[in-house]
Short mmCIF file of C-alpha atoms and ligand atoms in Angstrom, two decimals:
data_model
loop_
_atom_site.label_atom_id
_atom_site.label_comp_id
_atom_site.label_asym_id
_atom_site.label_seq_id
_atom_site.Cartn_x
_atom_site.Cartn_y
_atom_site.Cartn_z
CA MET A 1 0.02 -1.02 -47.90
CA THR A 2 -3.20 -1.93 -48.79
CA THR A 3 -1.73 -3.97 -51.14
CA ILE A 4 -0.82 -5.60 -47.92
CA LEU A 5 -4.20 -5.44 -45.75
CA CYS A 6 -5.36 -6.89 -49.26
CA VAL A 7 -3.45 -9.57 -48.99
CA SER A 8 -3.96 -10.72 -45.31
CA ALA A 9 -7.09 -10.05 -45.74
CA LEU A 10 -6.92 -13.22 -47.90
CA LEU A 11 -5.43 -15.11 -45.83
CA ALA A 12 -6.53 -14.82 -43.00
CA ALA A 13 -9.55 -16.48 -44.45
CA GLY A 14 -7.59 -19.81 -45.39
CA THR A 15 -7.34 -17.83 -49.35
CA VAL A 16 -4.43 -19.54 -51.15
CA VAL A 17 -3.09 -18.40 -53.88
CA ALA A 18 -3.70 -20.97 -56.79
CA LYS A 19 -0.03 -22.35 -57.54
CA ASP A 20 1.07 -22.83 -61.77
CA VAL A 21 2.61 -25.38 -62.87
CA VAL A 22 3.74 -26.38 -66.05
CA ILE A 23 5.22 -30.29 -67.17
CA HIS A 24 7.21 -30.50 -70.33
CA ALA A 25 6.68 -33.80 -71.34
CA GLY A 26 9.06 -35.29 -74.42
CA THR A 27 6.08 -37.91 -75.32
CA LEU A 28 2.31 -37.88 -74.10
CA ILE A 29 -0.13 -40.29 -74.21
CA ASP A 30 -2.99 -37.82 -72.85
CA GLY A 31 -5.79 -41.92 -73.12
CA VAL A 32 -8.10 -40.62 -75.83
CA SER A 33 -6.83 -40.40 -78.27
CA ALA A 34 -4.53 -43.50 -80.61
CA THR A 35 -1.40 -42.38 -80.60
CA ALA A 36 0.98 -40.81 -79.07
CA ARG A 37 2.51 -36.94 -78.84
CA GLN A 38 5.41 -35.75 -79.36
CA GLN A 39 6.80 -33.16 -77.01
CA VAL A 40 4.29 -31.35 -75.63
CA SER A 41 3.31 -29.32 -72.82
CA ILE A 42 0.25 -29.41 -69.54
CA LEU A 43 -0.77 -27.33 -67.92
CA ILE A 44 -1.73 -27.31 -64.34
CA ARG A 45 -3.72 -25.12 -62.12
CA ASP A 46 -3.63 -26.63 -58.36
CA GLU A 47 -5.32 -29.41 -58.79
CA LYS A 48 -6.69 -29.38 -62.21
CA ILE A 49 -5.01 -29.90 -65.74
CA VAL A 50 -6.16 -25.98 -66.65
CA GLY A 51 -4.96 -26.91 -70.69
CA ILE A 52 -2.00 -29.01 -73.13
CA GLU A 53 -0.17 -26.79 -75.85
CA PRO A 54 2.26 -27.76 -78.38
CA GLY A 55 6.21 -27.59 -77.46
CA TYR A 56 7.56 -26.41 -74.41
CA THR A 57 6.05 -23.11 -72.52
CA SER A 58 6.76 -21.14 -69.75
CA PRO A 59 3.70 -18.80 -68.99
CA ALA A 60 4.97 -16.30 -66.61
CA GLY A 61 5.08 -17.92 -62.28
CA ALA A 62 4.99 -21.53 -63.62
CA GLU A 63 6.71 -23.51 -61.86
CA VAL A 64 7.85 -26.05 -64.68
CA ILE A 65 8.50 -29.38 -64.61
CA ASP A 66 11.20 -31.02 -67.07
CA LEU A 67 9.72 -34.78 -68.13
CA SER A 68 11.35 -33.69 -71.42
CA LYS A 69 12.89 -37.10 -70.90
CA ALA A 70 9.93 -39.70 -70.82
CA THR A 71 7.13 -40.72 -71.74
CA VAL A 72 3.64 -38.63 -69.46
CA MET A 73 0.65 -41.03 -68.85
CA PRO A 74 -3.63 -40.15 -67.48
CA GLY A 75 -2.64 -41.47 -63.16
CA LEU A 76 -3.02 -45.49 -63.83
CA ILE A 77 -6.10 -46.74 -62.49
CA ASP A 78 -6.48 -50.76 -61.07
CA CYS A 79 -10.40 -51.88 -61.84
CA HIS A 80 -10.10 -54.95 -58.86
CA VAL A 81 -8.48 -54.14 -55.59
CA HIS A 82 -8.64 -55.37 -51.97
CA ILE A 83 -6.86 -52.54 -50.75
CA SER A 84 -6.56 -54.12 -47.11
CA GLY A 85 -5.03 -57.25 -49.07
CA LYS A 86 -2.13 -59.12 -48.14
CA LEU A 87 -0.36 -61.49 -50.23
CA PRO A 88 -1.21 -65.01 -50.20
CA SER A 89 2.82 -65.52 -50.85
CA ARG A 90 3.80 -64.26 -47.65
CA THR A 91 0.81 -64.27 -45.17
CA ASN A 92 -0.40 -67.78 -44.53
CA ALA A 93 -4.30 -66.57 -44.86
CA THR A 94 -6.11 -68.11 -41.84
CA GLU A 95 -4.23 -67.17 -39.56
CA TYR A 96 -4.64 -63.57 -41.17
CA TRP A 97 -8.12 -63.12 -41.55
CA LEU A 98 -8.54 -64.59 -37.74
CA THR A 99 -5.62 -62.65 -36.13
CA HIS A 100 -6.64 -59.17 -37.70
CA SER A 101 -9.49 -56.24 -36.75
CA ALA A 102 -10.00 -54.10 -38.89
CA LEU A 103 -8.23 -52.08 -37.09
CA ASP A 104 -5.26 -53.96 -38.45
CA ARG A 105 -6.40 -53.94 -41.92
CA ALA A 106 -6.84 -49.93 -42.37
CA PHE A 107 -3.42 -49.88 -41.28
CA ASP A 108 -1.48 -53.00 -44.06
CA GLY A 109 -3.92 -50.96 -46.06
CA ALA A 110 -2.73 -47.73 -45.69
CA MET A 111 1.04 -48.99 -46.62
CA PHE A 112 -0.28 -50.52 -49.47
CA ALA A 113 -2.87 -47.47 -50.54
CA ARG A 114 0.61 -45.48 -50.21
CA GLN A 115 2.85 -47.70 -52.38
CA MET A 116 0.23 -48.38 -54.78
CA LEU A 117 0.55 -44.66 -55.19
CA GLN A 118 3.95 -44.58 -55.89
CA GLN A 119 3.31 -47.51 -58.76
CA GLY A 120 1.19 -44.90 -60.68
CA PHE A 121 -2.01 -45.76 -59.78
CA THR A 122 -3.85 -42.88 -58.24
CA SER A 123 -7.07 -44.10 -59.45
CA ALA A 124 -8.53 -47.79 -57.59
CA ARG A 125 -11.58 -49.26 -57.51
CA ASP A 126 -11.86 -51.84 -53.67
CA VAL A 127 -14.79 -55.14 -54.69
CA GLY A 128 -14.68 -56.18 -50.99
CA GLY A 129 -12.97 -55.51 -47.99
CA GLY A 130 -14.50 -54.41 -44.76
CA GLU A 131 -15.33 -50.60 -42.57
CA GLU A 132 -11.48 -49.68 -42.96
CA THR A 133 -12.16 -49.79 -46.78
CA VAL A 134 -14.72 -46.59 -45.94
CA ALA A 135 -12.19 -45.37 -43.04
CA LEU A 136 -8.67 -45.63 -45.94
CA ARG A 137 -11.04 -43.20 -48.39
CA ASN A 138 -12.10 -41.19 -46.14
CA ALA A 139 -8.47 -40.11 -44.87
CA ILE A 140 -6.80 -39.92 -48.30
CA ASP A 141 -9.42 -37.30 -49.74
CA ALA A 142 -8.40 -34.72 -45.86
CA GLY A 143 -5.01 -35.82 -47.31
CA LYS A 144 -4.02 -38.18 -43.89
CA VAL A 145 -2.99 -40.33 -45.41
CA PRO A 146 -1.47 -40.97 -48.82
CA GLY A 147 -3.01 -43.40 -51.33
CA PRO A 148 -5.05 -43.82 -54.87
CA ARG A 149 -8.04 -42.06 -54.45
CA LEU A 150 -10.77 -45.19 -53.68
CA TRP A 151 -13.83 -46.07 -54.41
CA VAL A 152 -15.04 -48.56 -52.15
CA ALA A 153 -17.47 -51.68 -52.26
CA LEU A 154 -17.19 -52.84 -48.42
CA GLU A 155 -18.48 -56.59 -48.35
CA ALA A 156 -18.69 -58.60 -52.08
CA LEU A 157 -22.67 -59.16 -51.55
CA GLY A 158 -23.09 -63.32 -52.19
CA PRO A 159 -25.55 -66.34 -50.78
CA THR A 160 -24.09 -68.82 -47.88
CA ALA A 161 -21.20 -71.48 -48.66
CA GLY A 162 -20.35 -69.35 -51.75
CA HIS A 163 -17.38 -67.59 -52.53
CA GLY A 164 -17.84 -64.62 -50.24
CA ASP A 165 -19.38 -66.57 -47.17
CA PRO A 166 -16.08 -66.25 -43.77
CA ARG A 167 -17.21 -69.31 -42.19
CA SER A 168 -16.36 -71.70 -44.84
CA GLY A 169 -14.30 -73.55 -43.55
CA LEU A 170 -14.19 -72.36 -40.54
CA ASP A 171 -14.85 -74.50 -37.06
CA PRO A 172 -18.59 -73.99 -37.49
CA ASP A 173 -19.00 -72.04 -33.48
CA LEU A 174 -17.17 -68.89 -33.92
CA SER A 175 -18.59 -66.33 -34.69
CA HIS A 176 -18.38 -62.30 -35.89
CA THR A 177 -20.36 -59.68 -36.09
CA GLY A 178 -18.82 -58.48 -39.64
CA TRP A 179 -19.33 -62.05 -40.81
CA GLU A 180 -23.20 -62.01 -41.58
CA ASN A 181 -22.55 -58.58 -43.96
CA SER A 182 -22.06 -60.23 -46.96
CA ILE A 183 -24.20 -63.39 -46.94
CA VAL A 184 -27.81 -62.88 -49.21
CA ASP A 185 -29.81 -65.47 -49.02
CA THR A 186 -33.24 -64.40 -50.96
CA PRO A 187 -34.48 -61.68 -53.06
CA GLU A 188 -35.25 -59.32 -50.34
CA GLU A 189 -32.39 -60.24 -48.54
CA ALA A 190 -29.93 -58.35 -51.83
CA ARG A 191 -31.47 -55.55 -51.54
CA LEU A 192 -31.31 -54.92 -47.99
CA ARG A 193 -27.57 -55.47 -48.11
CA VAL A 194 -27.35 -53.01 -50.76
CA ARG A 195 -29.35 -50.80 -48.68
CA GLU A 196 -26.50 -50.68 -45.86
CA HIS A 197 -24.34 -51.23 -47.99
CA LYS A 198 -24.78 -47.68 -48.80
CA ARG A 199 -26.07 -46.43 -45.44
CA ARG A 200 -21.98 -47.53 -44.79
CA GLY A 201 -20.02 -46.13 -47.17
CA ALA A 202 -19.74 -48.07 -50.44
CA ASN A 203 -19.95 -46.14 -53.56
CA LEU A 204 -20.47 -49.37 -55.73
CA ILE A 205 -21.15 -52.68 -55.00
CA LYS A 206 -19.52 -56.14 -54.86
CA ILE A 207 -21.85 -58.99 -55.86
CA MET A 208 -21.14 -63.66 -55.75
CA PRO A 209 -23.11 -64.86 -58.19
CA SER A 210 -20.71 -68.02 -58.79
CA GLY A 211 -18.53 -69.32 -56.73
CA GLY A 212 -14.57 -68.40 -56.38
CA ILE A 213 -10.59 -70.17 -56.79
CA ALA A 214 -8.92 -69.20 -53.30
CA SER A 215 -12.15 -69.75 -50.31
CA THR A 216 -12.65 -73.13 -49.14
CA GLY A 217 -15.61 -75.16 -50.17
CA ASP A 218 -17.23 -73.57 -53.52
CA ASP A 219 -16.91 -74.93 -57.08
CA PRO A 220 -15.30 -71.96 -59.23
CA HIS A 221 -17.11 -73.93 -62.31
CA GLN A 222 -20.24 -73.39 -60.45
CA GLN A 223 -23.36 -70.19 -60.61
CA LEU A 224 -24.90 -70.31 -56.74
CA MET A 225 -26.32 -66.49 -57.04
CA THR A 226 -29.97 -67.20 -57.91
CA ASN A 227 -31.08 -64.59 -61.34
CA ASP A 228 -33.88 -62.98 -58.78
CA GLU A 229 -31.27 -62.40 -56.22
CA MET A 230 -28.63 -60.88 -59.12
CA ARG A 231 -31.49 -58.28 -60.07
CA VAL A 232 -32.87 -57.14 -57.42
CA ALA A 233 -29.09 -56.89 -56.20
CA VAL A 234 -28.27 -54.31 -59.72
CA GLU A 235 -31.72 -52.92 -59.10
CA THR A 236 -31.22 -51.71 -56.21
CA ALA A 237 -27.71 -50.48 -56.46
CA HIS A 238 -28.30 -48.48 -59.72
CA SER A 239 -31.06 -46.99 -58.19
CA LEU A 240 -28.70 -45.41 -55.42
CA GLY A 241 -26.18 -44.80 -57.76
CA MET A 242 -24.04 -47.68 -57.41
CA LYS A 243 -22.28 -49.57 -60.07
CA VAL A 244 -22.31 -53.47 -59.33
CA ALA A 245 -19.06 -55.22 -60.51
CA ALA A 246 -20.03 -59.03 -60.39
CA HIS A 247 -17.27 -61.71 -59.87
CA ILE A 248 -17.59 -64.40 -62.16
CA TYR A 249 -16.54 -67.69 -64.40
CA PRO A 250 -18.24 -69.78 -65.78
CA ALA A 251 -20.26 -68.65 -69.08
CA ALA A 252 -24.14 -69.00 -68.42
CA ALA A 253 -23.08 -67.39 -65.11
CA ILE A 254 -21.83 -64.84 -67.03
CA GLU A 255 -24.18 -63.98 -69.11
CA ASN A 256 -27.43 -64.56 -67.34
CA ALA A 257 -25.53 -61.60 -64.95
CA VAL A 258 -24.79 -59.37 -68.16
CA ARG A 259 -28.85 -60.04 -68.39
CA ALA A 260 -29.48 -58.83 -64.97
CA GLY A 261 -27.45 -55.93 -66.12
CA VAL A 262 -24.10 -56.10 -64.08
CA ASP A 263 -22.11 -53.20 -65.01
CA SER A 264 -18.90 -55.05 -65.32
CA VAL A 265 -17.85 -58.42 -64.86
CA GLU A 266 -14.21 -60.07 -62.42
CA HIS A 267 -12.15 -62.65 -64.37
CA GLY A 268 -14.80 -64.03 -66.00
CA SER A 269 -12.26 -66.52 -67.23
CA PHE A 270 -14.09 -69.89 -68.65
CA ALA A 271 -16.35 -67.37 -70.84
CA THR A 272 -17.06 -69.02 -74.07
CA ALA A 273 -17.46 -66.25 -77.68
CA GLU A 274 -20.54 -65.97 -77.49
CA THR A 275 -20.14 -65.22 -73.42
CA PHE A 276 -17.82 -61.83 -74.90
CA ALA A 277 -20.29 -60.59 -77.72
CA LEU A 278 -23.42 -61.28 -75.95
CA MET A 279 -20.82 -58.81 -72.34
CA LYS A 280 -20.04 -56.16 -76.18
CA ALA A 281 -23.64 -56.38 -76.70
CA HIS A 282 -24.95 -55.03 -73.29
CA GLY A 283 -21.61 -53.05 -73.01
CA THR A 284 -20.68 -54.85 -69.95
CA TYR A 285 -17.59 -54.40 -69.09
CA LEU A 286 -14.70 -57.43 -68.22
CA VAL A 287 -12.43 -56.84 -65.91
CA PRO A 288 -9.19 -59.36 -66.11
CA THR A 289 -7.08 -59.54 -63.54
CA LEU A 290 -4.75 -62.06 -64.80
CA SER A 291 -2.14 -60.42 -62.22
CA VAL A 292 -4.10 -62.68 -59.50
CA PHE A 293 -4.01 -65.88 -60.97
CA ASP A 294 -0.23 -65.91 -61.52
CA VAL A 295 0.51 -64.68 -57.80
CA TYR A 296 -1.30 -67.27 -56.66
CA TYR A 297 -0.63 -70.16 -59.32
CA VAL A 298 2.85 -69.31 -58.11
CA ALA A 299 1.60 -70.17 -54.51
CA ALA A 300 0.22 -72.84 -54.90
CA ARG A 301 3.02 -74.47 -55.97
CA ASP A 302 5.36 -73.14 -53.92
CA HIS A 303 3.29 -72.02 -50.53
CA PRO A 304 0.67 -74.46 -50.56
CA GLU A 305 0.77 -74.13 -46.85
CA LEU A 306 0.05 -70.46 -46.74
CA LEU A 307 -3.60 -70.76 -48.83
CA THR A 308 -6.67 -71.03 -47.01
CA PRO A 309 -7.79 -74.86 -45.96
CA GLY A 310 -8.17 -76.86 -49.12
CA THR A 311 -7.43 -74.33 -52.04
CA ALA A 312 -3.80 -75.56 -53.03
CA GLN A 313 -5.76 -77.65 -55.69
CA LYS A 314 -8.20 -75.65 -57.04
CA GLU A 315 -5.23 -72.93 -57.97
CA LEU A 316 -3.73 -74.85 -59.07
CA ALA A 317 -6.48 -76.85 -61.53
CA ASN A 318 -7.50 -73.68 -63.10
CA ASP A 319 -5.58 -70.39 -62.37
CA LEU A 320 -3.68 -71.56 -65.95
CA LEU A 321 -7.22 -71.03 -67.78
CA PRO A 322 -7.75 -67.14 -67.75
CA LYS A 323 -4.53 -66.77 -69.63
CA LYS A 324 -5.67 -69.61 -72.21
CA ASN A 325 -8.46 -67.94 -72.90
CA PHE A 326 -8.15 -63.95 -72.96
CA PRO A 327 -6.97 -63.98 -76.83
CA LEU A 328 -10.80 -65.36 -77.10
CA ALA A 329 -12.05 -62.37 -74.60
CA VAL A 330 -9.28 -59.44 -76.62
CA LYS A 331 -10.59 -60.40 -79.96
CA SER A 332 -14.39 -60.57 -79.76
CA GLY A 333 -14.41 -56.81 -79.04
CA VAL A 334 -15.82 -56.98 -75.59
CA LYS A 335 -14.91 -53.45 -73.24
CA ILE A 336 -11.73 -54.65 -71.30
CA ALA A 337 -10.69 -51.90 -68.57
CA TYR A 338 -7.45 -53.05 -65.98
CA GLY A 339 -7.21 -55.13 -62.87
CA THR A 340 -5.08 -57.11 -60.83
CA ASP A 341 -7.24 -58.59 -57.78
CA LEU A 342 -3.98 -57.44 -55.60
CA GLY A 343 -3.13 -55.56 -52.33
CA GLU A 344 -0.41 -55.63 -51.59
CA GLY A 345 2.11 -56.11 -54.13
CA ASP A 346 2.79 -55.46 -57.46
CA HIS A 347 0.31 -53.42 -59.72
CA ALA A 348 1.65 -52.38 -62.92
CA MET A 349 2.44 -56.94 -63.84
CA GLU A 350 -0.87 -56.68 -65.26
CA PHE A 351 0.42 -54.57 -67.69
CA GLY A 352 2.78 -56.99 -69.10
CA LEU A 353 0.88 -60.47 -68.89
CA MET A 354 -2.55 -58.49 -70.73
CA ILE A 355 -0.16 -57.45 -73.09
CA ALA A 356 1.69 -60.49 -73.82
CA ASN A 357 -1.86 -61.92 -74.33
CA GLY A 358 -2.70 -60.39 -77.28
CA LEU A 359 -3.64 -57.24 -76.07
CA SER A 360 -1.73 -53.69 -77.88
CA PRO A 361 0.44 -51.70 -75.64
CA MET A 362 -1.84 -49.03 -76.80
CA GLU A 363 -5.92 -51.38 -75.88
CA ALA A 364 -3.77 -52.28 -72.28
CA ILE A 365 -3.00 -48.32 -71.18
CA LEU A 366 -6.38 -47.06 -72.66
CA ALA A 367 -8.08 -49.96 -70.47
CA ALA A 368 -5.84 -48.70 -66.88
CA THR A 369 -7.21 -45.18 -67.98
CA ARG A 370 -9.86 -43.72 -70.33
CA ASN A 371 -12.07 -47.02 -70.27
CA ALA A 372 -11.65 -48.02 -66.06
CA ALA A 373 -12.28 -43.88 -66.07
CA ASP A 374 -15.22 -45.07 -67.78
CA LEU A 375 -16.35 -48.25 -65.79
CA ILE A 376 -15.64 -45.71 -62.52
CA GLY A 377 -18.15 -43.25 -63.61
CA ALA A 378 -16.48 -40.91 -63.11
CA SER A 379 -14.57 -40.57 -66.88
CA ASP A 380 -15.34 -36.72 -66.53
CA ARG A 381 -12.77 -36.27 -63.36
CA ILE A 382 -10.25 -38.72 -64.35
CA GLY A 383 -8.71 -41.22 -66.56
CA SER A 384 -7.19 -38.63 -69.03
CA ILE A 385 -5.01 -35.61 -69.21
CA GLN A 386 -7.38 -32.76 -70.55
CA ALA A 387 -8.60 -30.12 -69.59
CA GLY A 388 -11.06 -30.04 -66.78
CA HIS A 389 -9.71 -33.54 -65.31
CA TYR A 390 -7.81 -33.17 -62.65
CA ALA A 391 -4.13 -33.25 -62.65
CA ASP A 392 -3.38 -37.51 -62.12
CA ILE A 393 -0.22 -37.66 -64.10
CA VAL A 394 2.35 -40.05 -64.50
CA ALA A 395 5.69 -40.54 -66.32
CA THR A 396 7.92 -43.20 -66.60
CA GLU A 397 11.97 -43.10 -68.63
CA GLY A 398 11.02 -45.95 -70.78
CA ASP A 399 9.40 -47.22 -73.55
CA PRO A 400 5.93 -48.67 -72.86
CA LEU A 401 4.48 -48.84 -76.40
CA ARG A 402 7.55 -51.88 -76.86
CA ASP A 403 8.41 -52.93 -73.58
CA ALA A 404 5.80 -53.73 -70.67
CA SER A 405 8.01 -53.38 -67.69
CA ALA A 406 8.39 -49.59 -68.09
CA PHE A 407 4.66 -49.50 -66.22
CA GLN A 408 7.21 -51.32 -63.41
CA ARG A 409 9.22 -48.67 -63.39
CA ILE A 410 7.51 -44.99 -63.41
CA SER A 411 9.57 -42.06 -62.13
CA PHE A 412 7.08 -39.36 -61.58
CA VAL A 413 3.37 -39.63 -59.45
CA MET A 414 1.52 -36.19 -59.51
CA LYS A 415 -2.64 -36.76 -57.90
CA GLY A 416 -4.39 -33.21 -57.52
CA GLY A 417 -1.24 -31.71 -59.15
CA VAL A 418 0.58 -32.84 -56.25
CA VAL A 419 3.67 -34.44 -56.93
CA ASN A 420 4.06 -38.14 -54.68
CA ARG A 421 7.56 -39.72 -56.59
CA PHE A 422 9.16 -37.15 -58.85
CA ASP A 423 12.45 -39.41 -59.11
CA ARG A 424 14.88 -37.35 -61.49
CA ALA A 425 18.90 -38.38 -62.64
CA PRO A 426 21.08 -38.30 -60.52
CA ALA A 427 23.06 -36.18 -62.76
CA ALA A 428 19.82 -33.32 -62.51
CA ALA A 429 18.94 -33.72 -59.35
CA ALA A 430 23.10 -32.05 -58.58
CA ALA A 431 22.76 -29.09 -60.77
CA GLU A 432 19.83 -27.81 -58.89
ZN1 ZN B 501 -10.64 -59.54 -55.94
#
């Protein structure tokens, strides 16, 4: 009687009995070790991993998840997404931008976030979006919609007429309340915008020191922010506990941004061996985003009418250069973190591109797990399978160390101890 009372008192107080789960992993790539292990048990209590043991153990009361025929990895992390962004091959970019509110984009983002999670991505950095990205992060954290854990930058900061200026190419008389959120033309404006972003819910800052490719009127070969603007943006962000991601192509601009203290160079496509050596010396990450260049090259070739006006020529002239330059980055030993630059779309495609252009499969996995978690600043809770970390765990029936397409066949996704996907072979499912 006393026991029953105790249990009901606990339930009434909202206390939930701990849930124990054990995963039997046929092959385990833990996101720390350089080699895979065979036949390992991962012990999970509620949302956290509590232990890793050799062999298949089945503690009393624990639910067993049989992944003995699969390769088990930490939840994957995409460090460069635009969670509410559409694929350029399906929707006209300008039409979408002018006909969808932040609320509309939030619903699109919710759909893409769910798809990302199904693809095995349990965490992501959104490096350029509007207030819908903050709302999505909060809704995902609260368990209202499924999706990866998100770190969001809000609007990417850059100068008037730069890569992040929403007015470029539009009728100059058009205006929108949010369009000034990305503009910094002085160091003082950089300081103010970083602080405003913090107030509006950002947990990192993105800057646009150089021009870009998928934008009207700017030149990806030019540095457009001043060194002082970059320095003040970085100092202010760091003083508020936020990291800084910097979209940059040209070598000289990358070197200036590295000296200004940015934490990662996004794209970095026109870097030289000297640039990568400087990044390595400063510990600056490269997030190469080979995926987006493939996607946009095909769009520019097959559907130029869907791109932002005047950008198809820029895409065709520049989008093949990043892959050409990537082996130089690999050779330099610069730290690489995984990033696609996609919202809608196949977030696993970057694995195949990085591996085909010089990274080993294990290095590619570490880029999307250990390194990505380190760049985000969350290595103590995500990015590897070890005790004390969130139970963010994925599996594929294929062998990702031999076949890059295995990353596109993720069959099991657990985030924070909750199973979001589990495709079992028909025979196994029928036997239950
Ligand atoms: Zn981007």
